[in-house]
Short mmCIF file of C-alpha atoms and ligand atoms in Angstrom, two decimals:
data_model
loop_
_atom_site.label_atom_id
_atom_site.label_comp_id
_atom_site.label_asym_id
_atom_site.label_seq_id
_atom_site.Cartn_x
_atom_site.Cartn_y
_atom_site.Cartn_z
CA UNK A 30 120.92 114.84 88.92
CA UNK A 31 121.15 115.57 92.66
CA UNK A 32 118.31 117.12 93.26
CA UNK A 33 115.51 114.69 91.86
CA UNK A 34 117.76 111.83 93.85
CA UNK A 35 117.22 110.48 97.42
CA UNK A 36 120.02 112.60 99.51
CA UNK A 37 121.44 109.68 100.40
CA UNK A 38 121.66 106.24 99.34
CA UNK A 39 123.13 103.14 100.85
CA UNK A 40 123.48 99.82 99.04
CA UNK A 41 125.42 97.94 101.53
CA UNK A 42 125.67 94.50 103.51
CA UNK A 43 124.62 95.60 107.28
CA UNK A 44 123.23 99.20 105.54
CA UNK A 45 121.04 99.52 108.35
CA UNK A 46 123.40 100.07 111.25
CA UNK A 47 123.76 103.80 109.07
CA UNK A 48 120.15 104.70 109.68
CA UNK A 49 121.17 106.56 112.88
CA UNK A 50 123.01 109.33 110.90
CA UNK A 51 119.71 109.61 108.15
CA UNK A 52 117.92 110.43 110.98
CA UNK A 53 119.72 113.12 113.35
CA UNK A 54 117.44 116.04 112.32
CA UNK A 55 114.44 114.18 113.29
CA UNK A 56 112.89 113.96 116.79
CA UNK A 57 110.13 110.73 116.68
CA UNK A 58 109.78 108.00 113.80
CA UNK A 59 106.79 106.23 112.54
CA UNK A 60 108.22 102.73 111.28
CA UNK A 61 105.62 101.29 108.93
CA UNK A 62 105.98 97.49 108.38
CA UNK A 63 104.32 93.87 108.35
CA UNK A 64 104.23 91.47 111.86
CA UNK A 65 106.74 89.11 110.13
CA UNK A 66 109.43 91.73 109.58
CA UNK A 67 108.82 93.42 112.89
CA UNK A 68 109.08 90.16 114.26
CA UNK A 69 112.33 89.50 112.35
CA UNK A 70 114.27 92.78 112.49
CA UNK A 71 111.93 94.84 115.01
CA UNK A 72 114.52 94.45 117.85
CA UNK A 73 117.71 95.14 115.40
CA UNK A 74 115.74 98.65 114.32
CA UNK A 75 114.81 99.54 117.49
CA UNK A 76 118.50 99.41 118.45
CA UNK A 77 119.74 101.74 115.78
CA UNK A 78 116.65 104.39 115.51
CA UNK A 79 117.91 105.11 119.29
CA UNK A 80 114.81 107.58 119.68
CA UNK A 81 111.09 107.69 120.03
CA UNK A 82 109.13 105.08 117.43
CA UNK A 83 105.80 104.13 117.17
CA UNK A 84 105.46 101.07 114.82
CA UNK A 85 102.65 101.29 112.21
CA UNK A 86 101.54 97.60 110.82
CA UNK A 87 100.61 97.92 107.55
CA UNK A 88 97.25 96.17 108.23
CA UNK A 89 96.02 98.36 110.36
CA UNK A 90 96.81 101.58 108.19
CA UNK A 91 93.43 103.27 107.42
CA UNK A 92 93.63 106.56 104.81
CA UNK A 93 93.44 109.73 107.19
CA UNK A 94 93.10 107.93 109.98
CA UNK A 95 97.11 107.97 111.68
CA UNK A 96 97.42 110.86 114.82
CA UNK A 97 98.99 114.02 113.29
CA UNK A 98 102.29 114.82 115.06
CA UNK A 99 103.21 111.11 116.43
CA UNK A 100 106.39 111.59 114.08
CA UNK A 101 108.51 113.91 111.74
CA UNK A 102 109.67 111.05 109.96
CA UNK A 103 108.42 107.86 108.29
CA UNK A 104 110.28 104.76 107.65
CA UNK A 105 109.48 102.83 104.60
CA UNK A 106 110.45 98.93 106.56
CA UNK A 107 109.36 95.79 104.44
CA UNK A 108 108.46 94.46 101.28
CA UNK A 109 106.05 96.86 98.70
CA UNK A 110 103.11 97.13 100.52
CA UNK A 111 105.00 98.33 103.99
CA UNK A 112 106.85 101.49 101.40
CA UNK A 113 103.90 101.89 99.60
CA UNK A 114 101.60 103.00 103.01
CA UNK A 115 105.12 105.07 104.01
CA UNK A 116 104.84 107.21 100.46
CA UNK A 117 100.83 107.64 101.49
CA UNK A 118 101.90 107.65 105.10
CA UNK A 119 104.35 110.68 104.18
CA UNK A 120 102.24 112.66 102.03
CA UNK A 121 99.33 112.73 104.26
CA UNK A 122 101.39 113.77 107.41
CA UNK A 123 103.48 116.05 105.30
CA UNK A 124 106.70 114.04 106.54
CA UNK A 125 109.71 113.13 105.18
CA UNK A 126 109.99 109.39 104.37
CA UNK A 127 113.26 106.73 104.25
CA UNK A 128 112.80 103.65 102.07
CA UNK A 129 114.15 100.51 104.18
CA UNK A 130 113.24 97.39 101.90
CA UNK A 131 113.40 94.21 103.30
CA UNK A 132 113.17 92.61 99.46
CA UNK A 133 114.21 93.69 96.11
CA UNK A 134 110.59 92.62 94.46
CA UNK A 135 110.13 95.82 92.51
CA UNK A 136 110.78 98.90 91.46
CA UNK A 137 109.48 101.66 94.05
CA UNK A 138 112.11 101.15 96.45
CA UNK A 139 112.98 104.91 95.86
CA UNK A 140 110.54 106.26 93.61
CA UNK A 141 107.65 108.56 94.75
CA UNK A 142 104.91 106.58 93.02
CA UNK A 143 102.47 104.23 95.24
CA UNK A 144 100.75 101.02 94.21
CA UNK A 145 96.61 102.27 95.18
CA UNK A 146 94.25 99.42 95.12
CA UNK A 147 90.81 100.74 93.80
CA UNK A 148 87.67 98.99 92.35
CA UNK A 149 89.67 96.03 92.23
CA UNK A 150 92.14 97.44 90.07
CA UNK A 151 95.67 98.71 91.09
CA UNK A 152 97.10 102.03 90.29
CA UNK A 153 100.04 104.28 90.85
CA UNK A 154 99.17 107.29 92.94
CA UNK A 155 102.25 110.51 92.55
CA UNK A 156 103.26 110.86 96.43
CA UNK A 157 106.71 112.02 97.40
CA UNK A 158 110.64 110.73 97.01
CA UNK A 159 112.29 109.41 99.91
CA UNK A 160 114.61 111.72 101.25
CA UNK A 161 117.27 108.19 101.97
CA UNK A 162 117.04 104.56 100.50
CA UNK A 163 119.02 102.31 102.87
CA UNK A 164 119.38 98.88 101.22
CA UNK A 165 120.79 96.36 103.06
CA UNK A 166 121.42 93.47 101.32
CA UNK A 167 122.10 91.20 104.60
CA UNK A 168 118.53 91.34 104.86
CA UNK A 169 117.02 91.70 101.47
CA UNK A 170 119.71 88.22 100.63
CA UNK A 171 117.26 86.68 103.15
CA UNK A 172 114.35 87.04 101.06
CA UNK A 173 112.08 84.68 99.38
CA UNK A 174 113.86 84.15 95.99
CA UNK A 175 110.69 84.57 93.72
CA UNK A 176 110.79 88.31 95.28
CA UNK A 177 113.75 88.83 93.68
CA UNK A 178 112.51 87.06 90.10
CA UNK A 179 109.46 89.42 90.21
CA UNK A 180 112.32 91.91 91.11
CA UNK A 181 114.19 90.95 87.99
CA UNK A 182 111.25 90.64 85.82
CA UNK A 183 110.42 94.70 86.94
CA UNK A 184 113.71 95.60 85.30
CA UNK A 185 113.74 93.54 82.25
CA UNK A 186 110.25 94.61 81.33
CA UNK A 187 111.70 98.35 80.62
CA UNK A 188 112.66 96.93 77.34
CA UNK A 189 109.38 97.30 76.20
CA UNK A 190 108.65 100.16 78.16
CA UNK A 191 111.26 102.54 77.29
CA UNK A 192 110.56 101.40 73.60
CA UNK A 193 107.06 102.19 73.49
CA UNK A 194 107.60 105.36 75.50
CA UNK A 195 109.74 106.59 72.71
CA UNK A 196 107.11 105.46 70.22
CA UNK A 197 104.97 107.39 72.12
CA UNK A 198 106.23 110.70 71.85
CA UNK A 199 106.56 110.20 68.42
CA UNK A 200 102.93 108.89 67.64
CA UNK A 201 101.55 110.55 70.50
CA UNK A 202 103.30 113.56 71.68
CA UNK A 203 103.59 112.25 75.08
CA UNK A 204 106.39 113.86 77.36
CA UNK A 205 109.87 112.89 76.53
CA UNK A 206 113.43 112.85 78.44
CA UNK A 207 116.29 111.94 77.31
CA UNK A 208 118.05 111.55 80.61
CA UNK A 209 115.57 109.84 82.66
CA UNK A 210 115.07 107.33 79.27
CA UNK A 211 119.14 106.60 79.44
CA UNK A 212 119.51 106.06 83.30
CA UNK A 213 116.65 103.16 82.91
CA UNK A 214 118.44 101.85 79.90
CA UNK A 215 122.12 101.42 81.85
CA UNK A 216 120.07 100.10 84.40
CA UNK A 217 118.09 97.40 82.40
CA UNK A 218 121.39 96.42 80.66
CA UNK A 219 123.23 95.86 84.21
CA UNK A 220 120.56 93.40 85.11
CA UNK A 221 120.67 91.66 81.40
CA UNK A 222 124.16 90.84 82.22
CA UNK A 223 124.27 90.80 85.59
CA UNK A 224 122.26 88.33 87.91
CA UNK A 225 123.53 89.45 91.33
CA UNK A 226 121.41 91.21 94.23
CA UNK A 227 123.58 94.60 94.78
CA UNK A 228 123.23 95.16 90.87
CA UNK A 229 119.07 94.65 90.93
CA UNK A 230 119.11 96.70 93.66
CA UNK A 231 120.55 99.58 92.52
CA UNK A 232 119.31 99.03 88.86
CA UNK A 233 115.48 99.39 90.93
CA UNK A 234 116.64 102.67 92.61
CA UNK A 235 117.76 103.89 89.42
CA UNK A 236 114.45 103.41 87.68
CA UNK A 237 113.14 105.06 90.73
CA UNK A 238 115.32 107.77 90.31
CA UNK A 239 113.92 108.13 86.25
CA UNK A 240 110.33 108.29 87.57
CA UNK A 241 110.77 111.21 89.81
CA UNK A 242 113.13 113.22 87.17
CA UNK A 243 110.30 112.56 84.67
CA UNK A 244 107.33 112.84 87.14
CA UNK A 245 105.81 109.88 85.78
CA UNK A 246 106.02 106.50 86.22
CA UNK A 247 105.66 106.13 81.87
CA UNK A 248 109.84 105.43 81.65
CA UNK A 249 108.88 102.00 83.63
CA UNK A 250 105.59 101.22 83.07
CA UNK A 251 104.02 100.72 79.57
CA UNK A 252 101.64 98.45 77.86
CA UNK A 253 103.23 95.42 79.89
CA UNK A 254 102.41 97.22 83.33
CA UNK A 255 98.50 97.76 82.29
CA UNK A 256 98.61 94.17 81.08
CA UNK A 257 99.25 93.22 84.96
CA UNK A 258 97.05 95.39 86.18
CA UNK A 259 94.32 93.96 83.83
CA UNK A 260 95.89 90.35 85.17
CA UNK A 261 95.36 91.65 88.99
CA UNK A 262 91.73 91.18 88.02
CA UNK A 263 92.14 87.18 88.29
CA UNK A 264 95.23 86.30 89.43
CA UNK A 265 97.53 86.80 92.34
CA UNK A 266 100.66 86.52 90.81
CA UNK A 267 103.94 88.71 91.94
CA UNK A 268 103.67 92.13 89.70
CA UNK A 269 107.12 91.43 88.67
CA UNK A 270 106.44 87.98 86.95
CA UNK A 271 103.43 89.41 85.34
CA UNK A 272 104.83 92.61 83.72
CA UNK A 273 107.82 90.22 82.10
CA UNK A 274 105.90 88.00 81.38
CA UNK A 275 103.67 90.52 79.01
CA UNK A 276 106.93 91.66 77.70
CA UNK A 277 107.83 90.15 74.78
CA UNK A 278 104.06 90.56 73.59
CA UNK A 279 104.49 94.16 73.81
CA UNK A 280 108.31 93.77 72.68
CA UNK A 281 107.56 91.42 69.18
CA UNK A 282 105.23 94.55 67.95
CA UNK A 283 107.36 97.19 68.86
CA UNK A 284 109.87 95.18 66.60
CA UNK A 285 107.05 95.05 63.67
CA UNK A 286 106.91 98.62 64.65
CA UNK A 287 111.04 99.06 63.97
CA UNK A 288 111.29 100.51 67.42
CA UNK A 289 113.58 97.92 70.00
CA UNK A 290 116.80 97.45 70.97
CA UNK A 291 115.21 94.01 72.03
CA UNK A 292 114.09 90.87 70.23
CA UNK A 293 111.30 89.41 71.98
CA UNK A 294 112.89 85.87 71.69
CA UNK A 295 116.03 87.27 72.80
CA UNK A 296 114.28 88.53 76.43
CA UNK A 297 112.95 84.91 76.52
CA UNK A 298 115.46 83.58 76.79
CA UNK A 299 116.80 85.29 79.21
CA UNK A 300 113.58 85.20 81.24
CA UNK A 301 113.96 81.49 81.11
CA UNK A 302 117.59 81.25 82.00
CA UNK A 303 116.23 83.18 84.96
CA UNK A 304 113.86 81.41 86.07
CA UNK A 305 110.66 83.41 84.97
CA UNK A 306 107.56 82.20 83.53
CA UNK A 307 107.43 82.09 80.34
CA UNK A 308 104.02 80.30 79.16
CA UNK A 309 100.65 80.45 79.40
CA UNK A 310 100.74 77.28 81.29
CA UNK A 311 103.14 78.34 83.75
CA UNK A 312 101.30 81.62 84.63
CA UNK A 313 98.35 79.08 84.40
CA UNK A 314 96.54 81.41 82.26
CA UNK A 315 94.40 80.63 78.98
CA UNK A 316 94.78 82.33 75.61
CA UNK A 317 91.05 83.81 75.52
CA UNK A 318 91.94 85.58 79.40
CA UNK A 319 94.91 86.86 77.73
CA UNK A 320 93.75 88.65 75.31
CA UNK A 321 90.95 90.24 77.64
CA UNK A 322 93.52 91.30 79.98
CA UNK A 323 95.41 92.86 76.65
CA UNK A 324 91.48 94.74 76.00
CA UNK A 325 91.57 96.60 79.59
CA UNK A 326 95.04 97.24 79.11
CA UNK A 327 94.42 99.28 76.11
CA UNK A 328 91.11 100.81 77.87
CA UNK A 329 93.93 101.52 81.06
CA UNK A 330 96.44 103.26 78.64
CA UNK A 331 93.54 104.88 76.36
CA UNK A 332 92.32 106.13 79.58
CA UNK A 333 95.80 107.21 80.94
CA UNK A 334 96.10 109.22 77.51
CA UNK A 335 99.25 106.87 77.00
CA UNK A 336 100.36 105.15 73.26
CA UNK A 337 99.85 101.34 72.90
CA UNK A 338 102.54 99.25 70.70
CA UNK A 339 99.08 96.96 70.56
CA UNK A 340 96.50 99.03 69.55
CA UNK A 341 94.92 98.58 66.42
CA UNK A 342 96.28 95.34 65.97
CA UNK A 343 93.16 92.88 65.99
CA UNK A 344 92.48 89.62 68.03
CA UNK A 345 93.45 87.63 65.16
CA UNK A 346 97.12 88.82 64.87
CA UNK A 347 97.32 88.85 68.97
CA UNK A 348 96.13 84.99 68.98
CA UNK A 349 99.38 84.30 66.46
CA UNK A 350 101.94 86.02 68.49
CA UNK A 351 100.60 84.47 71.68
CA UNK A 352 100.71 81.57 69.83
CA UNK A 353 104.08 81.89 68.63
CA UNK A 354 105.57 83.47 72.03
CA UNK A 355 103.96 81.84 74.70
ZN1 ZN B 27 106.55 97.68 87.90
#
Protein backbone atom coordinates (compact mmCIF):
# COMPACT_ATOMS: atom_id res chain seq x y z
CA UNK A 1 0.00 0.00 0.00
CA UNK A 2 3.00 2.34 0.29
CA UNK A 3 3.11 3.75 -2.68
CA UNK A 4 -0.53 5.22 -3.25
CA UNK A 5 -0.01 6.56 0.63
CA UNK A 6 1.26 10.01 1.78
CA UNK A 7 5.16 9.18 2.68
CA UNK A 8 4.55 10.20 5.83
CA UNK A 9 1.84 10.64 8.16
CA UNK A 10 1.55 12.16 11.58
CA UNK A 11 -1.54 11.93 13.78
CA UNK A 12 -0.21 13.43 16.86
CA UNK A 13 -0.94 16.10 19.72
CA UNK A 14 1.76 19.03 18.87
CA UNK A 15 2.23 17.10 15.13
CA UNK A 16 3.31 20.25 13.82
CA UNK A 17 6.58 20.88 15.62
CA UNK A 18 7.61 17.61 12.97
CA UNK A 19 7.00 19.70 9.89
CA UNK A 20 10.68 20.76 9.88
CA UNK A 21 11.89 17.20 8.97
CA UNK A 22 8.83 16.89 5.97
CA UNK A 23 10.40 19.64 4.61
CA UNK A 24 14.41 19.34 4.46
CA UNK A 25 14.54 18.69 0.67
CA UNK A 26 12.72 21.79 -0.03
CA UNK A 27 14.20 25.31 -0.39
CA UNK A 28 10.92 28.01 -0.17
CA UNK A 29 7.20 27.15 0.95
CA UNK A 30 3.98 28.57 -0.18
CA UNK A 31 1.62 28.22 3.02
CA UNK A 32 -1.94 28.49 1.74
CA UNK A 33 -4.49 29.38 4.50
CA UNK A 34 -7.47 31.68 5.79
CA UNK A 35 -6.69 35.26 7.96
CA UNK A 36 -8.19 33.52 11.06
CA UNK A 37 -5.76 30.61 11.09
CA UNK A 38 -2.81 32.72 10.07
CA UNK A 39 -3.81 34.86 12.71
CA UNK A 40 -4.06 31.92 15.14
CA UNK A 41 -1.10 29.68 14.31
CA UNK A 42 0.81 32.01 11.67
CA UNK A 43 3.55 32.83 14.26
CA UNK A 44 3.77 29.00 15.64
CA UNK A 45 4.37 27.91 11.67
CA UNK A 46 6.59 30.41 10.93
CA UNK A 47 8.75 29.14 13.81
CA UNK A 48 8.98 25.57 12.64
CA UNK A 49 9.08 26.04 8.60
CA UNK A 50 12.56 27.85 9.64
CA UNK A 51 12.99 28.88 5.82
CA UNK A 52 11.66 31.14 3.16
CA UNK A 53 7.49 31.33 3.10
CA UNK A 54 5.28 33.35 1.33
CA UNK A 55 1.71 33.00 2.79
CA UNK A 56 -1.09 32.54 0.19
CA UNK A 57 -4.76 33.58 1.69
CA UNK A 58 -7.12 31.55 0.25
CA UNK A 59 -9.21 34.59 -0.83
CA UNK A 60 -7.00 35.98 -2.84
CA UNK A 61 -6.09 32.68 -4.84
CA UNK A 62 -7.03 33.32 -8.52
CA UNK A 63 -6.62 30.00 -11.07
CA UNK A 64 -3.18 30.61 -12.97
CA UNK A 65 -2.62 33.56 -11.51
CA UNK A 66 0.27 32.59 -8.40
CA UNK A 67 4.24 33.60 -9.61
CA UNK A 68 5.88 30.38 -10.91
CA UNK A 69 8.97 29.54 -8.81
CA UNK A 70 7.97 31.49 -5.39
CA UNK A 71 8.12 27.82 -3.86
CA UNK A 72 8.95 24.02 -4.33
CA UNK A 73 6.53 23.19 -1.85
CA UNK A 74 2.92 23.90 -0.85
CA UNK A 75 1.39 23.62 2.48
CA UNK A 76 -2.14 22.57 2.71
CA UNK A 77 -2.85 25.00 6.39
CA UNK A 78 -6.65 25.28 7.40
CA UNK A 79 -9.93 23.96 7.14
CA UNK A 80 -11.19 22.45 3.35
CA UNK A 81 -11.11 25.30 1.38
CA UNK A 82 -7.28 26.35 2.49
CA UNK A 83 -6.22 22.19 1.21
CA UNK A 84 -8.43 22.32 -1.46
CA UNK A 85 -6.52 25.67 -3.28
CA UNK A 86 -3.05 23.66 -2.02
CA UNK A 87 -4.17 20.36 -4.28
CA UNK A 88 -4.99 23.16 -7.25
CA UNK A 89 -2.14 25.23 -5.89
CA UNK A 90 0.19 22.01 -6.37
CA UNK A 91 -0.91 20.81 -9.58
CA UNK A 92 -0.68 24.03 -11.32
CA UNK A 93 2.92 24.81 -10.03
CA UNK A 94 3.86 21.21 -10.45
CA UNK A 95 4.84 21.14 -6.58
CA UNK A 96 4.69 18.83 -4.05
CA UNK A 97 1.98 19.55 -1.43
CA UNK A 98 1.69 18.70 2.68
CA UNK A 99 -1.85 18.55 4.09
CA UNK A 100 -1.82 20.59 7.55
CA UNK A 101 -5.62 20.64 8.64
CA UNK A 102 -6.60 22.82 11.16
CA UNK A 103 -10.21 20.74 11.44
CA UNK A 104 -11.28 17.28 10.87
CA UNK A 105 -14.60 18.48 8.75
CA UNK A 106 -14.09 16.05 5.91
CA UNK A 107 -12.60 13.70 4.09
CA UNK A 108 -9.77 15.25 1.72
CA UNK A 109 -7.36 15.77 4.35
CA UNK A 110 -5.05 13.38 2.30
CA UNK A 111 -6.76 12.54 -0.73
CA UNK A 112 -5.85 14.08 -4.17
CA UNK A 113 -9.40 15.09 -5.06
CA UNK A 114 -10.47 18.99 -4.82
CA UNK A 115 -13.86 20.43 -4.02
CA UNK A 116 -14.27 22.94 -7.65
CA UNK A 117 -17.10 25.31 -7.39
CA UNK A 118 -18.65 25.72 -10.97
CA UNK A 119 -22.05 27.06 -12.25
CA UNK A 120 -23.08 27.03 -8.83
CA UNK A 121 -22.55 23.53 -8.41
CA UNK A 122 -19.56 21.84 -6.59
CA UNK A 123 -17.40 19.16 -7.97
CA UNK A 124 -14.36 17.07 -7.32
CA UNK A 125 -11.52 17.91 -9.63
CA UNK A 126 -8.44 14.67 -9.71
CA UNK A 127 -5.24 16.83 -8.57
CA UNK A 128 -2.39 15.19 -6.75
CA UNK A 129 -1.73 13.24 -3.14
CA UNK A 130 0.08 14.99 -0.58
CA UNK A 131 3.39 13.79 -0.28
CA UNK A 132 2.84 14.24 4.15
CA UNK A 133 -0.45 14.70 6.21
CA UNK A 134 0.57 16.24 9.56
CA UNK A 135 -2.47 16.16 11.87
CA UNK A 136 -2.21 17.73 14.90
CA UNK A 137 -4.85 17.23 17.03
CA UNK A 138 -3.82 20.16 19.62
CA UNK A 139 -5.12 22.26 17.03
CA UNK A 140 -7.77 20.46 15.14
CA UNK A 141 -9.30 19.73 19.28
CA UNK A 142 -9.67 23.54 19.02
CA UNK A 143 -12.09 23.45 16.34
CA UNK A 144 -15.63 24.39 16.06
CA UNK A 145 -17.40 21.12 17.11
CA UNK A 146 -20.01 21.03 14.19
CA UNK A 147 -16.64 20.66 11.97
CA UNK A 148 -16.07 17.65 13.45
CA UNK A 149 -20.05 16.38 13.17
CA UNK A 150 -19.85 17.23 9.40
CA UNK A 151 -16.48 15.34 9.90
CA UNK A 152 -18.30 12.39 11.35
CA UNK A 153 -21.19 12.52 9.11
CA UNK A 154 -18.31 12.21 5.93
CA UNK A 155 -17.39 8.84 7.38
CA UNK A 156 -20.65 7.38 8.29
CA UNK A 157 -22.11 8.22 4.92
CA UNK A 158 -19.64 5.43 3.28
CA UNK A 159 -22.24 3.04 4.38
CA UNK A 160 -24.18 3.86 1.60
CA UNK A 161 -21.46 4.59 -0.54
CA UNK A 162 -19.42 1.58 -0.45
CA UNK A 163 -22.85 -0.31 -0.79
CA UNK A 164 -23.96 1.24 -3.85
CA UNK A 165 -20.45 1.18 -5.28
CA UNK A 166 -20.58 -2.54 -5.08
CA UNK A 167 -24.06 -2.49 -6.60
CA UNK A 168 -22.56 -0.66 -9.11
CA UNK A 169 -20.14 -2.85 -10.51
CA UNK A 170 -22.54 -5.37 -10.52
CA UNK A 171 -25.45 -3.42 -12.35
CA UNK A 172 -23.15 -1.21 -13.97
CA UNK A 173 -19.76 -2.49 -14.58
CA UNK A 174 -18.22 0.37 -12.90
CA UNK A 175 -14.51 -0.12 -11.63
CA UNK A 176 -14.14 -2.27 -8.63
CA UNK A 177 -11.36 -2.81 -5.75
CA UNK A 178 -11.41 -4.86 -3.28
CA UNK A 179 -8.73 -3.25 -1.21
CA UNK A 180 -9.51 0.30 -1.46
CA UNK A 181 -13.51 -0.94 -0.68
CA UNK A 182 -12.06 -2.77 2.75
CA UNK A 183 -9.71 0.08 4.03
CA UNK A 184 -13.01 2.50 3.91
CA UNK A 185 -15.01 -0.18 5.57
CA UNK A 186 -12.39 -0.61 8.81
CA UNK A 187 -12.43 2.92 8.69
CA UNK A 188 -16.27 3.59 8.77
CA UNK A 189 -16.58 0.87 11.50
CA UNK A 190 -13.79 2.70 13.79
CA UNK A 191 -15.89 5.79 13.72
CA UNK A 192 -19.34 3.68 14.36
CA UNK A 193 -17.79 2.68 17.53
CA UNK A 194 -15.56 5.12 18.22
CA UNK A 195 -16.45 8.90 18.86
CA UNK A 196 -12.96 10.29 19.58
CA UNK A 197 -10.90 12.90 17.36
CA UNK A 198 -7.50 10.78 16.69
CA UNK A 199 -9.87 7.87 15.40
CA UNK A 200 -11.96 10.41 12.80
CA UNK A 201 -8.89 11.59 11.89
CA UNK A 202 -7.22 8.84 10.75
CA UNK A 203 -10.50 7.04 9.63
CA UNK A 204 -10.59 10.54 7.01
CA UNK A 205 -6.97 9.84 5.88
CA UNK A 206 -7.81 6.40 5.31
CA UNK A 207 -10.69 7.13 2.98
CA UNK A 208 -8.25 9.45 1.44
CA UNK A 209 -5.90 6.89 1.07
CA UNK A 210 -8.95 4.53 -0.86
CA UNK A 211 -9.55 7.41 -3.29
CA UNK A 212 -6.09 7.67 -4.59
CA UNK A 213 -5.54 3.64 -4.74
CA UNK A 214 -8.82 3.62 -6.72
CA UNK A 215 -8.32 6.97 -8.61
CA UNK A 216 -11.71 7.96 -7.89
CA UNK A 217 -13.41 9.49 -5.37
CA UNK A 218 -16.65 6.63 -6.11
CA UNK A 219 -15.40 4.44 -2.70
CA UNK A 220 -16.65 7.78 -0.70
CA UNK A 221 -18.93 9.48 -2.60
CA UNK A 222 -22.21 7.96 -3.98
CA UNK A 223 -25.77 8.90 -4.41
CA UNK A 224 -25.62 10.71 -0.86
CA UNK A 225 -22.61 12.99 -2.10
CA UNK A 226 -24.67 14.16 -5.42
CA UNK A 227 -27.63 14.62 -3.10
CA UNK A 228 -25.39 17.49 -1.34
CA UNK A 229 -24.21 18.76 -4.17
CA UNK A 230 -27.83 19.09 -5.54
CA UNK A 231 -28.49 20.62 -1.73
CA UNK A 232 -25.42 23.22 -2.34
CA UNK A 233 -27.93 24.69 -4.78
CA UNK A 234 -30.05 26.23 -1.71
CA UNK A 235 -28.50 25.72 1.28
CA UNK A 236 -25.27 26.39 3.07
CA UNK A 237 -25.09 23.65 5.22
CA UNK A 238 -21.56 21.82 6.27
CA UNK A 239 -21.04 18.98 3.35
CA UNK A 240 -20.63 16.60 6.11
CA UNK A 241 -24.19 17.06 7.69
CA UNK A 242 -25.67 16.96 4.30
CA UNK A 243 -24.14 13.75 2.84
CA UNK A 244 -25.38 11.84 6.33
CA UNK A 245 -28.06 13.24 6.34
CA UNK A 246 -29.03 11.73 2.64
CA UNK A 247 -27.76 8.52 3.96
CA UNK A 248 -30.21 6.47 5.13
CA UNK A 249 -32.38 7.51 1.97
CA UNK A 250 -29.83 6.03 -0.15
CA UNK A 251 -29.14 3.24 2.65
CA UNK A 252 -33.21 1.99 3.12
CA UNK A 253 -33.10 1.14 -0.87
CA UNK A 254 -29.94 -0.39 -1.00
CA UNK A 255 -31.57 -2.65 1.77
CA UNK A 256 -34.79 -3.20 -0.65
CA UNK A 257 -32.01 -3.80 -3.02
CA UNK A 258 -30.38 -6.75 -0.49
CA UNK A 259 -27.12 -4.92 -0.72
CA UNK A 260 -26.04 -3.27 3.11
CA UNK A 261 -24.29 -4.14 5.89
CA UNK A 262 -26.41 -1.13 7.28
CA UNK A 263 -30.01 -0.61 8.33
CA UNK A 264 -30.99 2.79 7.63
CA UNK A 265 -32.67 3.08 11.13
CA UNK A 266 -29.71 1.62 12.59
CA UNK A 267 -27.32 4.76 11.10
CA UNK A 268 -30.07 6.98 12.64
CA UNK A 269 -29.62 6.31 15.38
CA UNK A 270 -26.40 6.69 15.58
CA UNK A 271 -26.53 10.00 13.70
CA UNK A 272 -28.74 11.14 16.47
CA UNK A 273 -26.72 9.90 19.37
CA UNK A 274 -24.19 12.07 17.59
CA UNK A 275 -25.59 14.89 17.30
CA UNK A 276 -26.47 15.06 13.47
CA UNK A 277 -29.51 16.18 11.85
CA UNK A 278 -31.72 13.95 11.29
CA UNK A 279 -35.09 15.65 9.89
CA UNK A 280 -36.31 17.63 7.43
CA UNK A 281 -36.99 20.22 9.98
CA UNK A 282 -33.68 20.29 11.37
CA UNK A 283 -31.89 20.67 7.98
CA UNK A 284 -34.89 23.13 7.58
CA UNK A 285 -35.64 21.63 4.33
CA UNK A 286 -39.19 20.69 2.79
CA UNK A 287 -40.19 17.34 1.33
CA UNK A 288 -40.96 18.75 -2.35
CA UNK A 289 -36.94 20.42 -2.26
CA UNK A 290 -35.95 17.05 -1.31
CA UNK A 291 -36.94 15.21 -3.77
CA UNK A 292 -35.64 17.85 -6.44
CA UNK A 293 -32.34 17.74 -4.95
CA UNK A 294 -32.73 13.64 -5.24
CA UNK A 295 -33.71 14.59 -9.42
CA UNK A 296 -30.17 16.45 -10.02
CA UNK A 297 -28.58 13.94 -8.07
CA UNK A 298 -29.55 11.27 -10.41
CA UNK A 299 -28.90 13.78 -13.51
CA UNK A 300 -25.15 14.31 -11.44
CA UNK A 301 -24.56 10.45 -11.26
CA UNK A 302 -26.32 9.74 -14.81
CA UNK A 303 -23.97 12.30 -15.98
CA UNK A 304 -20.89 10.96 -14.01
CA UNK A 305 -21.77 7.48 -15.76
CA UNK A 306 -22.18 6.29 -12.00
CA UNK A 307 -25.21 3.60 -10.67
CA UNK A 308 -28.01 5.10 -8.49
CA UNK A 309 -29.57 2.82 -5.53
CA UNK A 310 -32.58 5.51 -6.45
CA UNK A 311 -33.09 5.38 -9.86
CA UNK A 312 -36.11 4.12 -11.21
CA UNK A 313 -37.81 4.31 -8.12
CA UNK A 314 -40.68 7.00 -8.65
CA UNK A 315 -41.65 10.16 -6.57
CA UNK A 316 -44.33 8.29 -5.00
CA UNK A 317 -42.19 5.59 -3.26
CA UNK A 318 -39.40 8.49 -2.44
CA UNK A 319 -42.30 10.67 -0.65
CA UNK A 320 -42.96 7.29 1.71
CA UNK A 321 -39.45 6.70 2.70
CA UNK A 322 -38.90 10.39 3.34
CA UNK A 323 -41.86 10.10 5.09
CA UNK A 324 -40.97 7.24 7.06
CA UNK A 325 -37.12 8.31 7.62
CA UNK A 326 -37.08 11.80 8.04
ZN1 LIG B 1 -17.54 13.90 1.31
Amino acid sequence: MASICPATVIVAKNALDRLDSILDPYRHVVCVSDEIIRGEYGVRLEGVVKRGMTWLMVSDYQDGAFPRNEGDVILGFGGGRSLDVAKLLAVELGCDWVSIPTAASHDGIASDVASVSQDGYKYSKKCKRPIAVVADLSIMSRAPPRLKLAGTGDVLCKSSSLAEWRLGKENNGEYFDDSAYHVVESALASVMRNDSLEVLVKAQIDAGRAMCMVGSSRPCSGTEHAISHAMDRHSQELHGLQVAFATPLCLYHLDQAGYTKHKADDLIRIMRKRGLPVSLTEMSLAPDVFIDDIHHALEIMRKRGRYSVLGGIDDGRLSETIAKLY
